[in-house]
Structure formats: structure tokens, C-alpha cells
Amino acid sequence: MNENITDNRIYFNAREWSVCSESASSKAERTFVTDFENGLSEAYCIGDKSQSVTEIGTKQLILEKNTKYIFYFWVKIDRNLRNEAVCQLQIIYNGDFENKRVYILSNGNIKASKTVDGWQLFEIPFVTEDNEFTQLRFSVKQS
């Protein structure tokens, strides 16, 4: 790995994300939720109890090539006795959806760095390699 790789942090900001699913059945809204500190935080509520896929994403970000980034975000995944939502983080370089990086956040596939009252903090590291155009997306579907 390149020894010159530096660490940069990206934090989720609901105002910088939008619905990117083309389907009329996409269910996502920017709203306020009570967080684990009993404060109001701006967030996205994504998906519903149907099999519809909903995606939200950033605009095309221009990141430094060959640079390590860590994306920090809190998630609260709806769980019930029969199933739960499948929640993924996708990192897409240069609009290449065929070679996107997929991180499955639900079902314990990736361990949260911290959990508080059902909220999970994720810290997802990634390296841009020879890419600079980057989009972050969340995709949610009921399993």
C-alpha cells in the first residue's frame, strides 16, 4: 500500500443526500428524529415494509486520488420477528456501478464501532486508489 496515504474523515449530513431511486415506489424522507441523547438530529428515514428498493446518495464527490477516507454515520435498522431491512452502503467510483464497493450493514455483517439505544455507529474506511469521482449511496430493501 502507498505510504503516502493520508486519513480523511467524511461525516453523514442529511442535507447533502437525496433520493436517487428512479422508482415511484421509493420511500425516503429527510426528517428529524430523537437521537440517543434525546436531542433532535436531522436524518433520513429510508424504505418501508415492502420489497421496494430505496436508495439515497450524495452528489458526485471529487476526492483526492490514492487517499484513505473514513465515512462515519449512525444507523438505526428496523427489526421485527420475521425479517429486517437489508441496508447497504455502496461506494461507486467514476459512475462504474458494475464495480461498486458494497458494505452490508444489516444482519451483523459489519460490526458497528459503537451501539447506543439501538443506534449503531459505523466507521467505513476506503481508499480511492486511482479514482477521484466518488458517490456514496445507501440502499434499503425489506428482506
Coordinates of C-alpha atoms in Angstrom, one line a residue:
M1 CA 0.0 0.0 0.0
N2 CA 1.2 3.5 -0.7
E3 CA 3.0 5.0 2.3
N4 CA 1.8 8.5 1.4
I5 CA -1.9 7.7 2.0
T6 CA -3.4 10.1 4.4
D7 CA -6.6 9.8 6.5
N8 CA -9.6 12.0 5.8
R9 CA -13.0 11.9 7.5
I10 CA -16.4 12.2 5.9
Y11 CA -19.4 12.6 8.1
F12 CA -23.0 11.9 7.1
N13 CA -25.0 15.1 6.6
A14 CA -28.6 14.5 5.6
R15 CA -28.8 17.9 3.8
E16 CA -26.1 16.6 1.3
W17 CA -28.0 13.5 0.4
S18 CA -31.1 12.9 -1.9
V19 CA -33.2 10.1 -3.2
C20 CA -31.6 8.5 -6.2
S21 CA -34.1 5.7 -6.8
E22 CA -35.9 6.3 -10.0
S23 CA -38.9 4.2 -9.0
A24 CA -42.1 5.9 -7.8
S25 CA -42.3 3.3 -5.0
S26 CA -39.1 4.7 -3.3
K27 CA -39.8 5.7 0.2
A28 CA -37.3 8.1 1.8
E29 CA -37.7 11.4 3.5
R30 CA -35.4 13.8 5.3
T31 CA -36.7 14.4 8.7
F32 CA -35.8 14.9 12.3
V33 CA -35.5 12.0 14.8
T34 CA -34.8 11.9 18.5
D35 CA -31.3 10.5 18.9
F36 CA -29.9 8.5 21.8
E37 CA -29.0 11.7 23.6
N38 CA -32.7 12.8 23.5
G39 CA -31.8 15.6 21.0
L40 CA -33.2 16.2 17.6
S41 CA -30.9 15.1 14.7
E42 CA -31.6 15.6 11.0
A43 CA -31.7 12.2 9.4
Y44 CA -33.1 10.1 6.5
C45 CA -35.8 7.6 7.1
I46 CA -35.4 5.1 4.2
G47 CA -37.6 2.3 3.0
D48 CA -40.9 0.8 4.2
K49 CA -42.2 -2.7 4.9
S50 CA -42.5 -3.6 1.2
Q51 CA -40.0 -5.3 -1.2
S52 CA -39.2 -1.9 -2.9
V53 CA -35.6 -0.8 -3.0
T54 CA -34.9 2.7 -1.9
E55 CA -31.6 4.5 -2.4
I56 CA -30.2 7.8 -1.3
G57 CA -26.9 9.2 -2.3
T58 CA -24.5 12.0 -2.4
K59 CA -23.9 14.1 -5.4
Q60 CA -20.7 13.2 -7.3
L61 CA -17.9 13.9 -4.8
I62 CA -14.4 14.8 -6.1
L63 CA -12.0 13.2 -3.7
E64 CA -8.2 13.0 -3.8
K65 CA -6.7 10.0 -5.6
N66 CA -4.8 7.4 -3.6
T67 CA -6.3 8.7 -0.3
K68 CA -7.7 6.9 2.6
Y69 CA -11.1 8.2 3.8
I70 CA -13.3 7.0 6.7
F71 CA -17.0 7.5 6.4
Y72 CA -18.8 8.0 9.8
F73 CA -22.5 7.6 10.2
W74 CA -25.2 6.4 12.6
V75 CA -27.9 3.9 11.6
K76 CA -30.9 2.5 13.3
I77 CA -32.2 -0.5 11.4
D78 CA -35.8 -1.5 11.9
R79 CA -36.1 -5.1 13.2
N80 CA -39.1 -7.3 13.7
L81 CA -39.6 -11.0 14.4
R82 CA -40.0 -12.1 10.8
N83 CA -37.4 -10.1 9.0
E84 CA -35.4 -6.9 8.9
A85 CA -34.4 -4.3 6.3
V86 CA -31.3 -5.1 4.4
C87 CA -29.2 -2.0 4.5
Q88 CA -26.1 -1.5 2.3
L89 CA -23.6 1.3 1.9
Q90 CA -22.3 1.4 -1.7
I91 CA -19.2 3.3 -2.8
I92 CA -19.2 4.0 -6.6
Y93 CA -16.1 5.3 -8.4
N94 CA -16.4 7.2 -11.7
G95 CA -20.0 6.1 -12.2
D96 CA -18.9 2.4 -12.5
F97 CA -21.9 0.6 -10.9
E98 CA -20.6 -2.8 -12.0
N99 CA -17.5 -2.5 -9.8
K100 CA -19.0 -0.7 -6.8
R101 CA -17.9 -1.5 -3.3
V102 CA -20.8 -2.9 -1.2
Y103 CA -20.9 -3.0 2.6
I104 CA -23.9 -4.9 4.0
L105 CA -24.6 -3.2 7.3
S106 CA -27.6 -5.3 8.5
N107 CA -27.6 -8.8 9.9
G108 CA -24.3 -8.2 11.8
N109 CA -22.2 -8.4 8.6
I110 CA -20.1 -5.4 9.6
K111 CA -19.6 -4.7 13.3
A112 CA -20.6 -1.3 14.5
S113 CA -17.8 0.6 16.3
K114 CA -20.4 1.7 18.9
T115 CA -24.0 0.9 19.8
V116 CA -26.3 3.2 21.9
D117 CA -30.0 2.5 22.4
G118 CA -30.4 0.7 19.1
W119 CA -28.3 3.3 17.2
Q120 CA -25.1 1.9 15.6
L121 CA -22.1 4.0 14.7
F122 CA -20.2 2.7 11.6
E123 CA -16.7 3.8 10.5
I124 CA -16.2 2.6 7.0
P125 CA -12.6 3.0 5.7
F126 CA -12.0 3.1 1.9
V127 CA -9.1 4.1 -0.4
T128 CA -9.8 6.0 -3.6
E129 CA -6.9 4.3 -5.4
D130 CA -6.7 5.9 -8.9
N131 CA -10.2 7.3 -8.7
E132 CA -11.4 10.8 -7.8
F133 CA -15.1 10.9 -8.7
T134 CA -17.0 9.1 -5.9
Q135 CA -20.6 8.7 -4.9
L136 CA -21.8 7.3 -1.6
R137 CA -25.2 5.5 -1.5
F138 CA -27.4 3.8 1.0
S139 CA -29.7 1.1 -0.4
V140 CA -32.5 -0.4 1.7
K141 CA -34.9 -3.3 1.0
Q142 CA -37.1 -5.3 3.3
S143 CA -35.9 -8.9 3.4

